[in-house]
XYZ file of C-alpha atoms in Angstrom:
784
model
C 55.703 68.267 85.957
C 57.021 66.903 89.280
C 59.734 64.266 89.436
C 58.454 60.868 90.295
C 59.795 60.834 93.831
C 58.043 64.238 94.487
C 54.780 62.795 93.233
C 55.205 59.851 95.625
C 55.582 62.283 98.582
C 52.352 63.946 97.579
C 50.499 60.686 97.353
C 52.006 58.862 100.373
C 53.017 61.713 102.662
C 56.364 63.045 103.736
C 58.782 60.337 105.032
C 61.070 60.794 108.096
C 64.153 60.500 105.852
C 64.391 61.800 102.295
C 67.660 60.691 100.722
C 68.138 62.086 97.275
C 71.130 63.743 95.578
C 71.782 67.469 95.586
C 70.189 69.382 92.745
C 67.087 67.134 92.526
C 64.538 69.566 94.053
C 64.418 68.687 97.732
C 63.049 72.084 98.825
C 60.135 71.754 96.413
C 59.623 68.174 97.598
C 59.318 69.457 101.165
C 56.808 72.224 100.419
C 54.432 71.283 97.633
C 53.595 67.741 98.750
C 52.740 69.110 102.193
C 50.612 71.939 100.588
C 48.813 69.388 98.335
C 47.996 67.129 101.255
C 46.827 69.986 103.576
C 44.772 71.823 100.976
C 44.054 69.865 97.813
C 43.963 66.125 98.669
C 40.548 64.674 97.865
C 40.368 62.796 101.234
C 39.230 65.101 104.067
C 40.870 62.803 106.662
C 44.309 63.271 104.932
C 43.854 67.047 104.894
C 42.908 67.177 108.596
C 45.749 64.819 109.559
C 48.378 67.004 107.808
C 49.885 69.568 110.222
C 48.729 73.117 109.444
C 52.248 74.557 109.906
C 55.281 73.634 107.788
C 58.674 74.701 109.232
C 61.655 74.496 106.899
C 64.877 74.497 108.920
C 68.072 75.453 106.977
C 71.655 75.152 108.215
C 72.780 78.573 106.813
C 71.300 82.024 107.161
C 72.068 83.061 103.561
C 69.692 80.376 102.307
C 66.591 81.651 104.055
C 65.658 84.544 101.743
C 66.113 82.523 98.586
C 64.033 79.664 100.008
C 61.294 82.087 101.040
C 61.203 83.608 97.583
C 60.776 80.206 95.981
C 57.948 79.353 98.466
C 56.181 82.619 97.792
C 56.358 81.954 94.024
C 54.717 78.503 94.580
C 52.038 79.986 96.796
C 51.277 82.624 94.154
C 51.080 79.896 91.561
C 48.571 78.025 93.730
C 46.535 81.251 94.390
C 47.263 81.080 98.098
C 49.672 83.933 98.660
C 48.994 86.945 100.754
C 50.914 89.979 101.879
C 51.767 89.623 105.620
C 49.658 92.587 106.692
C 46.627 91.166 105.002
C 46.927 87.661 106.388
C 44.327 88.235 109.121
C 41.754 89.339 106.447
C 42.259 86.432 104.057
C 41.047 83.117 105.467
C 42.201 81.134 102.442
C 45.750 82.496 102.368
C 48.686 80.415 103.484
C 51.030 82.634 105.464
C 54.790 82.738 104.631
C 56.989 83.812 107.463
C 60.751 84.100 107.884
C 62.430 83.419 111.207
C 65.720 85.352 111.401
C 65.324 86.886 114.849
C 64.737 90.462 115.810
C 61.429 92.362 115.984
C 59.287 91.956 112.915
C 55.612 92.076 111.951
C 56.256 88.825 110.085
C 57.379 86.996 113.250
C 54.408 88.281 115.289
C 51.769 87.298 112.687
C 52.315 83.521 112.736
C 52.002 83.626 116.534
C 48.910 85.859 116.399
C 47.045 83.412 114.142
C 48.042 79.917 115.165
C 44.941 78.460 113.523
C 46.070 79.613 110.044
C 48.044 77.443 107.711
C 51.579 78.723 107.227
C 55.021 78.054 105.966
C 57.872 79.190 108.224
C 61.434 79.340 106.941
C 64.277 79.790 109.376
C 67.829 78.712 110.322
C 68.667 75.934 112.788
C 69.876 78.554 115.323
C 66.684 80.485 115.349
C 64.255 77.551 115.122
C 65.964 75.141 117.589
C 66.611 77.808 120.177
C 62.885 78.485 120.131
C 62.136 74.750 120.464
C 64.370 74.789 123.507
C 62.608 77.908 124.918
C 65.720 80.174 124.647
C 64.886 81.929 121.389
C 67.934 83.577 119.809
C 67.453 87.288 118.948
C 64.039 87.095 120.700
C 62.905 88.864 123.817
C 62.773 86.627 126.823
C 59.025 87.096 127.459
C 58.319 85.773 123.929
C 60.144 82.454 124.393
C 57.225 80.443 125.810
C 54.908 81.419 122.946
C 57.153 80.212 120.183
C 57.927 77.041 122.192
C 54.222 76.292 122.833
C 53.086 76.819 119.241
C 56.016 75.197 117.392
C 55.615 71.987 119.457
C 52.082 71.441 118.149
C 50.485 70.995 114.670
C 53.818 71.334 112.861
C 55.621 69.455 110.121
C 59.418 70.101 110.446
C 61.736 69.703 107.469
C 65.414 69.705 108.267
C 67.540 70.274 105.141
C 71.095 69.066 104.577
C 71.385 67.450 107.983
C 75.082 66.600 107.463
C 75.762 70.331 107.959
C 73.762 70.733 111.155
C 76.342 69.577 113.677
C 74.850 69.194 117.189
C 71.496 70.479 115.987
C 70.966 67.204 114.133
C 70.826 64.896 117.208
C 68.911 67.624 119.072
C 66.200 67.603 116.340
C 66.035 63.757 116.589
C 65.788 63.917 120.431
C 63.079 66.574 120.344
C 60.985 64.353 118.026
C 61.476 61.410 120.273
C 60.557 63.413 123.409
C 57.409 64.711 121.705
C 56.361 61.184 120.984
C 57.198 60.171 124.581
C 55.544 63.038 126.387
C 52.713 63.930 123.999
C 51.617 67.046 122.234
C 48.274 68.871 121.847
C 48.378 68.322 118.056
C 50.568 66.051 115.964
C 54.141 67.027 115.187
C 56.242 65.322 112.542
C 59.788 65.644 111.229
C 61.505 64.908 107.864
C 65.228 64.978 107.567
C 66.758 65.511 104.083
C 70.249 64.780 102.793
C 72.151 63.246 99.946
C 74.881 61.850 102.156
C 73.386 61.014 105.589
C 73.923 57.544 107.034
C 70.652 56.010 108.146
C 72.268 54.591 111.261
C 72.998 58.214 112.428
C 69.322 58.828 112.840
C 68.990 57.252 116.252
C 69.302 58.819 119.754
C 68.265 58.030 123.302
C 64.559 58.803 122.625
C 64.331 58.368 118.875
C 64.760 54.955 117.528
C 65.295 55.831 113.882
C 63.191 56.687 110.841
C 60.107 54.569 110.209
C 59.906 55.655 106.551
C 62.646 56.402 103.964
C 62.308 57.625 100.404
C 65.145 57.206 97.839
C 65.171 57.649 94.141
C 63.767 54.809 92.087
C 64.148 53.680 88.460
C 61.341 55.968 87.308
C 63.365 58.944 88.560
C 66.589 57.797 86.849
C 64.815 57.279 83.564
C 62.685 60.399 83.612
C 63.380 64.154 83.301
C 65.719 64.033 86.355
C 68.181 61.894 84.335
C 69.953 64.914 82.839
C 70.862 66.174 86.318
C 71.714 62.762 87.742
C 74.149 62.085 84.845
C 75.766 65.538 84.882
C 79.519 65.276 85.348
C 82.401 67.540 86.328
C 86.191 67.069 85.905
C 88.153 66.840 89.084
C 91.495 68.741 89.083
C 93.942 69.915 91.682
C 94.846 73.650 91.741
C 98.469 74.637 92.420
C 99.034 77.085 95.248
C 102.058 77.478 97.506
C 102.484 76.577 101.191
C 103.080 80.170 102.421
C 99.920 81.414 104.158
C 100.882 85.058 103.608
C 100.924 84.491 99.788
C 97.946 82.099 99.728
C 95.141 84.657 99.056
C 97.063 86.225 96.145
C 98.008 82.887 94.612
C 94.504 81.547 94.881
C 93.129 84.797 93.440
C 95.468 84.451 90.430
C 94.340 80.823 89.908
C 90.638 81.830 90.060
C 90.999 84.634 87.538
C 93.032 82.398 85.189
C 90.391 79.661 85.231
C 87.358 81.868 84.972
C 85.461 81.647 81.635
C 83.849 84.778 80.167
C 80.053 84.612 80.080
C 79.882 82.018 82.874
C 79.670 81.889 86.653
C 82.763 80.806 88.663
C 82.121 79.794 92.235
C 84.952 79.896 94.842
C 84.141 78.251 98.156
C 86.355 78.991 101.144
C 86.168 77.325 104.555
C 86.207 80.506 106.656
C 84.753 83.974 106.317
C 88.141 85.487 106.960
C 89.756 83.660 104.004
C 86.738 84.462 101.805
C 87.213 88.202 102.574
C 91.021 87.910 101.922
C 90.576 86.139 98.603
C 87.849 88.595 97.583
C 90.221 91.475 98.271
C 93.025 89.709 96.282
C 90.803 89.088 93.277
C 89.523 92.635 93.427
C 93.087 93.898 93.327
C 93.628 92.027 89.987
C 90.705 93.999 88.498
C 89.328 91.314 86.220
C 86.594 92.132 83.730
C 84.182 89.733 85.481
C 81.778 91.024 88.156
C 82.880 90.090 91.703
C 80.561 89.111 94.560
C 81.326 88.160 98.171
C 78.736 85.963 99.937
C 78.775 84.740 103.509
C 76.469 84.717 106.484
C 77.707 87.837 108.311
C 75.567 90.502 106.550
C 72.574 92.414 107.562
C 69.475 91.007 105.770
C 69.157 93.617 103.092
C 72.773 93.504 102.157
C 72.739 89.666 102.287
C 69.732 89.570 100.030
C 71.388 91.970 97.593
C 74.628 89.942 97.524
C 72.690 86.692 97.043
C 70.613 88.123 94.235
C 73.703 89.451 92.569
C 75.482 86.070 92.892
C 72.539 84.201 91.444
C 71.733 86.546 88.545
C 72.559 85.369 84.973
C 76.178 86.288 84.149
C 76.858 89.007 81.498
C 79.457 88.695 78.750
C 82.357 89.039 81.123
C 80.790 86.630 83.604
C 80.800 86.632 87.361
C 83.096 85.341 90.075
C 81.406 84.578 93.422
C 83.580 84.057 96.498
C 81.595 82.453 99.260
C 81.707 80.265 102.359
C 79.724 77.147 103.279
C 76.481 79.146 102.582
C 76.617 77.589 99.057
C 76.554 74.057 100.357
C 72.837 73.767 100.894
C 69.625 75.210 99.560
C 71.002 77.668 97.063
C 70.034 76.544 93.602
C 72.790 77.774 91.354
C 75.308 76.302 88.993
C 78.795 77.119 87.634
C 81.142 76.051 84.864
C 84.170 76.256 87.168
C 84.096 75.695 90.901
C 87.162 76.276 93.017
C 86.972 74.829 96.531
C 89.178 74.373 99.515
C 89.451 70.788 100.754
C 86.693 70.084 103.265
C 84.979 67.006 104.778
C 83.650 64.725 102.007
C 79.930 65.523 102.582
C 80.833 69.247 102.032
C 82.799 68.385 98.897
C 79.763 66.531 97.546
C 77.472 69.534 98.220
C 79.863 72.021 96.700
C 80.487 69.933 93.603
C 76.698 69.765 93.215
C 76.854 73.508 92.411
C 79.055 72.824 89.329
C 77.148 71.733 86.224
C 74.056 71.383 88.425
C 71.713 71.353 85.453
C 73.820 69.110 83.222
C 74.289 71.700 80.507
C 77.984 72.454 80.886
C 79.902 69.861 78.996
C 83.322 70.985 80.204
C 82.538 71.707 83.886
C 85.486 71.555 86.189
C 85.960 71.281 89.964
C 89.345 72.528 91.198
C 90.415 71.808 94.687
C 93.210 73.411 96.814
C 94.702 72.711 100.136
C 94.678 75.844 102.352
C 98.113 76.959 103.532
C 99.336 77.463 107.090
C 98.880 76.037 110.513
C 95.358 74.810 111.450
C 94.563 74.916 107.695
C 91.802 72.334 108.192
C 89.886 74.660 110.545
C 86.972 74.725 111.202
C 86.975 71.065 110.360
C 88.623 67.927 111.770
C 92.019 67.340 110.268
C 91.243 63.597 109.784
C 88.223 64.320 107.682
C 89.969 66.938 105.573
C 92.907 64.600 105.005
C 90.554 61.756 104.006
C 88.774 63.996 101.524
C 92.113 65.085 100.028
C 93.193 61.478 99.509
C 89.944 60.755 97.751
C 90.243 63.869 95.527
C 93.714 62.770 94.512
C 92.427 59.393 93.513
C 89.772 61.131 91.253
C 92.333 63.425 89.566
C 91.435 63.870 85.859
C 88.176 61.941 86.186
C 84.671 63.066 85.328
C 82.204 62.082 88.004
C 78.480 62.412 88.787
C 77.090 63.521 92.142
C 76.064 59.941 92.932
C 79.564 58.695 92.243
C 81.018 61.335 94.463
C 78.667 60.355 97.225
C 79.766 56.792 97.065
C 83.500 57.414 97.035
C 84.353 59.397 100.164
C 84.472 58.717 103.845
C 84.635 60.847 107.041
C 86.751 58.833 109.610
C 86.105 61.283 112.469
C 82.535 61.580 113.668
C 82.122 64.141 116.594
C 80.150 63.102 119.517
C 77.618 65.778 120.504
C 75.862 66.159 123.874
C 72.334 64.768 123.656
C 69.366 66.742 124.964
C 67.691 64.675 127.716
C 64.327 64.964 129.450
C 65.902 66.486 132.541
C 67.443 69.161 130.296
C 64.090 69.956 128.681
C 62.430 70.257 132.055
C 65.144 72.572 133.204
C 64.742 74.766 130.103
C 61.014 75.137 130.782
C 61.934 77.608 133.491
C 62.850 80.872 131.638
C 63.889 82.816 134.739
C 67.553 83.816 134.825
C 69.655 82.816 137.757
C 70.639 85.143 140.569
C 73.461 86.539 138.484
C 71.186 87.210 135.545
C 72.596 84.300 133.466
C 70.599 81.674 131.490
C 71.040 78.014 130.790
C 73.229 77.917 127.612
C 71.573 75.947 124.818
C 74.333 76.486 122.282
C 75.787 73.050 122.972
C 72.695 71.561 121.363
C 72.570 73.921 118.408
C 76.038 74.742 116.906
C 79.632 73.800 117.252
C 81.356 76.102 119.722
C 83.449 77.947 117.101
C 80.282 78.648 115.065
C 78.180 80.305 117.786
C 77.009 83.784 116.961
C 75.191 86.792 118.474
C 73.073 89.401 116.669
C 74.446 92.938 116.445
C 72.678 96.135 115.400
C 74.248 99.568 114.709
C 72.503 102.740 115.846
C 73.112 106.366 116.467
C 73.524 106.507 120.233
C 71.055 108.929 121.954
C 71.683 110.569 125.208
C 68.855 108.618 126.826
C 68.608 104.886 126.164
C 65.570 104.278 128.377
C 63.039 103.740 125.570
C 65.123 102.031 122.933
C 63.105 99.733 120.769
C 64.227 96.148 120.427
C 66.348 95.813 117.196
C 64.316 94.881 114.206
C 65.268 91.910 112.012
C 66.528 94.274 109.267
C 69.159 95.761 111.656
C 70.723 92.502 112.783
C 74.034 91.058 111.641
C 75.284 87.698 112.897
C 78.683 88.064 114.594
C 80.891 85.298 116.078
C 80.774 85.332 119.873
C 84.592 85.374 120.123
C 84.872 88.170 117.628
C 82.513 90.429 119.460
C 84.141 89.797 122.766
C 87.475 90.873 121.253
C 85.900 93.886 119.638
C 84.302 94.870 122.946
C 87.802 95.516 124.457
C 88.075 98.739 122.288
C 84.472 99.487 121.313
C 81.208 100.179 123.238
C 78.315 97.696 122.936
C 75.038 97.818 124.747
C 73.067 94.784 126.077
C 69.569 94.440 127.509
C 69.411 93.900 131.245
C 66.443 91.670 132.048
C 66.625 92.585 135.727
C 66.162 96.328 135.232
C 64.396 96.225 131.796
C 67.023 98.703 130.607
C 69.802 98.799 128.008
C 73.254 99.179 129.562
C 76.915 98.939 128.498
C 77.918 95.327 128.002
C 80.840 93.564 129.676
C 82.745 90.549 128.281
C 80.700 88.202 130.492
C 77.446 89.557 128.949
C 78.312 88.218 125.535
C 76.536 84.914 125.141
C 75.356 82.933 122.042
C 72.023 83.993 120.610
C 71.674 87.276 122.416
C 71.120 90.740 120.803
C 73.369 93.766 121.200
C 73.581 97.389 119.916
C 76.747 99.087 118.810
C 77.487 102.783 118.174
C 77.258 103.303 114.367
C 80.010 105.918 114.595
C 82.527 103.245 115.713
C 82.390 101.240 112.434
C 82.633 97.502 112.333
C 80.540 96.845 109.141
C 80.723 97.412 105.420
C 77.737 96.891 103.168
C 79.837 94.995 100.545
C 81.766 92.807 103.045
C 79.493 92.483 106.088
C 80.934 92.223 109.579
C 84.349 93.853 109.335
C 85.704 94.514 112.861
C 88.834 96.327 111.580
C 86.722 98.946 109.679
C 86.479 102.357 111.314
C 84.138 103.821 108.726
C 80.783 104.891 110.291
C 77.956 102.452 109.661
C 74.698 103.660 108.213
C 71.912 102.595 110.641
C 69.004 100.704 109.076
C 65.738 102.590 109.065
C 62.901 100.361 110.153
C 59.191 100.641 110.637
C 59.050 97.803 113.164
C 58.897 99.595 116.545
C 58.709 96.682 118.976
C 59.508 98.335 122.279
C 61.824 96.429 124.545
C 60.140 94.318 127.148
C 58.314 96.523 129.628
C 57.727 99.397 127.166
C 56.083 97.008 124.657
C 53.841 95.595 127.364
C 52.830 99.136 128.498
C 51.827 99.926 124.961
C 49.334 96.989 125.097
C 47.645 98.743 128.060
C 47.511 102.215 126.550
C 45.323 101.387 123.564
C 43.594 104.686 122.991
C 40.208 103.863 124.582
C 39.090 103.019 128.104
C 38.186 99.362 128.602
C 36.838 98.147 131.875
C 38.512 95.214 133.524
C 35.260 93.191 133.437
C 34.894 93.818 129.700
C 38.431 92.784 128.910
C 38.283 89.604 130.943
C 35.019 88.678 129.111
C 36.669 89.350 125.733
C 39.758 87.218 126.428
C 37.637 84.375 127.823
C 35.585 84.401 124.628
C 38.721 84.581 122.468
C 40.213 81.456 124.111
C 37.009 79.559 123.516
C 36.934 80.664 119.899
C 40.492 79.493 119.319
C 39.641 76.099 120.655
C 36.776 75.973 118.101
C 39.274 76.525 115.318
C 41.757 73.891 116.432
C 40.134 70.645 115.718
C 41.623 67.395 116.810
C 43.473 68.684 119.942
C 44.549 65.820 122.234
C 43.317 67.352 125.491
C 40.583 66.603 127.992
C 37.653 68.894 128.322
C 38.826 69.821 131.797
C 42.203 71.045 130.398
C 40.489 73.020 127.683
C 38.188 74.711 130.148
C 41.215 75.506 132.336
C 42.525 77.700 129.446
C 39.148 79.364 129.048
C 39.012 80.133 132.773
C 42.530 81.474 132.640
C 41.284 83.935 130.041
C 38.463 84.891 132.311
C 40.725 85.661 135.224
C 44.081 86.540 133.704
C 44.053 90.277 134.558
C 42.447 90.253 137.965
C 45.643 91.855 139.278
C 44.755 95.090 137.479
C 42.383 95.659 140.424
C 45.475 96.261 142.608
C 45.844 99.772 144.040
C 49.302 100.199 142.378
C 47.935 99.487 138.915
C 44.907 101.686 139.481
C 47.120 104.591 140.667
C 49.338 104.208 137.565
C 46.393 104.552 135.243
C 45.077 107.565 137.177
C 48.540 109.213 136.918
C 48.679 109.025 133.110
C 44.959 109.874 132.709
C 45.101 113.177 134.643
C 41.952 115.158 134.031
C 40.765 112.574 131.552
C 40.199 109.923 134.268
C 36.821 108.328 133.482
C 36.039 107.362 137.033
C 34.409 104.027 138.168
C 36.478 101.061 137.045
C 38.669 99.229 137.698
C 40.072 99.565 134.224
C 42.128 97.181 132.132
C 43.024 99.508 129.211
C 43.758 103.196 129.128
C 42.308 105.779 126.767
C 45.686 107.586 126.593
C 48.778 106.714 124.548
C 51.257 107.672 127.232
C 53.689 105.050 128.524
C 52.503 103.358 131.732
C 54.935 103.677 134.552
C 54.238 102.161 137.872
C 55.050 103.932 141.069
C 56.674 100.799 142.403
C 59.603 99.105 140.703
C 59.110 95.637 139.139
C 55.345 95.557 139.787
C 53.764 92.532 138.015
C 49.988 92.645 137.924
C 49.840 88.979 136.758
C 51.487 87.911 140.035
C 48.661 89.698 141.832
C 46.184 87.782 139.684
C 47.684 84.417 140.640
C 47.758 85.302 144.357
C 44.099 86.349 144.217
C 43.208 82.998 142.762
C 45.286 81.165 145.447
C 43.338 82.928 148.222
C 41.122 80.216 149.627
C 38.926 82.677 151.484
C 37.937 84.571 148.289
C 37.052 81.242 146.569
C 37.310 82.611 143.057
C 38.138 79.204 141.671
C 35.805 77.127 143.941
C 34.320 74.371 141.781
C 36.982 74.585 139.149
C 38.349 71.135 138.170
C 41.951 72.378 137.458
C 42.526 75.299 139.864
C 46.370 74.965 139.862
C 46.488 74.925 136.105
C 44.232 77.928 135.771
C 46.388 79.837 138.280
C 49.653 78.963 136.446
C 48.278 80.002 133.069
C 47.067 83.307 134.583
C 50.476 84.021 136.151
C 52.345 83.153 132.981
C 50.315 85.286 130.511
C 53.141 87.802 130.035
C 55.969 85.265 130.132
C 57.587 86.750 133.260
C 55.941 84.925 136.140
C 56.273 81.270 135.359
C 58.278 78.608 137.240
C 60.710 80.456 139.419
C 59.455 83.587 141.100
C 61.797 85.611 143.326
C 62.405 89.127 144.550
C 64.710 91.353 142.595
C 68.142 91.993 144.216
C 67.173 95.405 145.627
C 63.710 94.436 146.805
C 63.481 94.289 150.634
C 59.793 93.690 151.482
C 58.097 92.799 148.162
C 58.288 90.165 145.389
C 58.158 91.735 141.914
C 56.627 94.813 143.408
C 53.860 92.876 145.175
C 53.077 92.393 148.857
C 54.200 95.609 150.456
C 53.064 95.839 154.056
C 51.310 99.143 153.443
C 49.263 97.820 150.511
C 45.520 97.732 150.987
C 43.259 94.992 149.505
C 42.530 94.711 145.800
C 39.531 96.647 144.524
C 36.235 94.726 144.435
C 34.341 94.572 141.172
C 31.684 92.519 139.244
C 32.208 90.484 136.109
C 29.823 90.823 133.191
C 27.935 87.743 134.236
C 27.263 89.141 137.732
C 30.085 87.241 139.586
C 31.524 89.355 142.338
C 35.282 89.508 142.811
C 35.689 90.551 146.441
C 38.486 92.712 147.840
C 41.493 90.438 148.694
C 44.406 91.000 150.984
C 47.388 89.289 149.268
C 49.401 86.614 151.026
C 52.960 85.849 149.707
C 53.188 82.503 151.619
C 52.972 80.373 148.450
C 55.978 82.137 146.952
C 58.282 80.892 149.697
C 60.139 77.634 149.860
C 58.258 75.476 152.385
C 55.004 77.292 152.089
C 52.552 76.624 154.921
C 49.200 76.611 153.005
C 50.029 74.285 150.074
C 52.877 73.621 147.603
C 55.251 76.517 146.987
C 54.837 78.311 143.646
C 57.818 76.507 141.979
C 56.557 73.173 143.275
C 53.111 73.861 141.773
C 54.547 74.806 138.374
C 56.913 71.836 138.263
C 54.127 69.454 139.157
C 52.068 70.718 136.228
C 55.105 70.569 133.898
C 55.695 66.898 134.839
C 52.095 65.616 134.819
C 51.539 62.711 132.405
C 48.425 64.338 130.814
C 50.191 67.684 130.457
C 54.006 67.646 130.218
C 56.034 70.561 128.909
C 54.663 70.506 125.416
C 50.925 70.511 126.241
C 51.453 73.026 129.078
C 53.485 75.264 126.787
C 50.694 75.225 124.176
C 47.985 76.106 126.725
C 50.216 78.942 127.972
C 50.664 80.254 124.414
C 46.991 79.980 123.642
C 45.979 82.203 126.526
C 48.564 84.770 125.584
C 47.511 84.804 121.951
C 43.874 85.308 123.008
C 44.975 88.280 125.214
C 46.925 89.822 122.374
C 44.013 89.502 119.926
C 41.516 90.992 122.336
C 43.853 93.890 123.151
C 44.530 94.557 119.464
C 40.839 94.653 118.723
C 40.470 97.723 121.003
C 42.945 99.591 118.896
C 41.010 98.821 115.686
C 37.574 99.782 117.219
C 36.200 103.278 117.730
C 35.893 104.396 121.307
C 32.636 103.207 122.941
């Protein structure tokens, strides 16, 4: 049976602040009340008013898999679970998707079916970077889709906000900006913590929570009472001040305090010390099983380590050495917990993993002060010192989690930069600057010393041209500074957005959230220890079935679908798909004119495939199998499409055709500028800023060469004639003569009161999803 506060959430809805102690079932309280109100509530208005997407945001990567397993078990219990590859076939299923970056079928499915109910579990890095349109471990062209969909019809749940750092005020600001600017469908947020101060939930655009849920007397008197009254003895552990001897001395303390048949948790403040203490305990060869757990593992290894750490101990017991990954979300307990001194909110969370279920009568928390200079790192010395003083005052006492929460203070509160409207508007433009660099969003997501990149290990081929984008299973989080140092003596490859090629990386290329590939023969990773830069042992590459080609190659695959599809047929299919999506998204806060603009964008999105360059490219790969007539949108071959002109973007041609006043394709349309923007943006590469590549002399993205003839004329399925059009690049220039420049047009749409970045982003995503679905249908159909 649910605890009373969980029942109240199901009856009254999720609050903006849920403030209950650790170990009281917050994750379940986030998921099942939402599911009840969305699917099972007797009032249809409540069901329709509950967002169809639940996004659970966790501060640590190691928590994601365990949380996802719990959610899957609940969905199975409710009869609503589905395997990811069957989601499209089961209308009643609730999708479960994990956001950890990298290419994955799982990540594509929730975007492909935005009308389906789904639970998404991800880390603050991955989720917030997508909310800022700079998706970590995600290809640039995909950024606008995640942005557009997540900022609509979503209930966010942010767990253990005291661990989020700058991501906490960013999440508050985003909620405030959504309320200020408007969204297509409602978006709500709930923040959860045992220790958060309500006054901290206020920023420039978010005035604070309008609803708060705490435990009440019914909770304290009910089944939750055993957990709430669980105590643990506070003791200081004796270790010396010599940093060189510290790992061995702490290891000896841990082995001496471990109790056979139980789990002992050891929580260190840094990954480096966790690895050192793990090695020192291993050298003592205790009978207990040893497990190392931190965030710098590849997913399969991390899942194995987590499962091993959480399994029931055998007769000898188990000693788990971990980092802050144990502070939130992981539902485990121990008889003995050894922890380094940390800020008080972290001490409360760690202590909550000792006698969590109230069954260990002699549970003990042993604290130690790390040795050496900068021993408080990565925390502020003032907060560590304050926590140590409080722990000294509690020496020899048995305390509950609630009593711990009330005792400590954190005198130093860091001031983080706040995301403002001008920042959000700047981030809406996903084009890199002239040097190939992007706006850095890490200041709004993680403390600087916690920023990471994603690294995959592969056997390096002679030709890198067609490398697939690394799959989720390949990626290991690596600190930015650590990879930069490793790069001095090792080879690493990065993806060059300008050339759509992988190339050797330089130090300046290493930036937070990006994805890189290392030579597996160089080492740098151990399955039992994770990222290990000093290791020279060859790394076994991860075999994966997710073959998401990098950037241009992936896009080419959507054109070579295995059957010939005329341009008129494809435009008709996408127009119909956009209209069908609107029919499945009830309650959208958009005018009929804006809805119809998206439908028209579907109708005209691929006009540019009537350009002679595109036509010639299809002819080249068809050879003797060329079907004649046309123009064609999709090829009956499976060969990679390569254009005879570098950088050629057919969607830019489409936009220029619509801007041609003489052709009058959009005459009579109520939102011609919006239609044109959505058409240009339907691959995520022609959006706000459009400029020539550095080595282009006479063209812009391969378009507008003086020798180009007009586009090919053709007729749509309804009889509308699209005439031949000679392209004019005037609107791409600053100070255009025949209307606003392209960048001015896009910025005007972004800043319109009835659109704004969130509504515009949703419309952009909707057109792209419709195009994906229509293109995918050709692969599933027999040839006509």
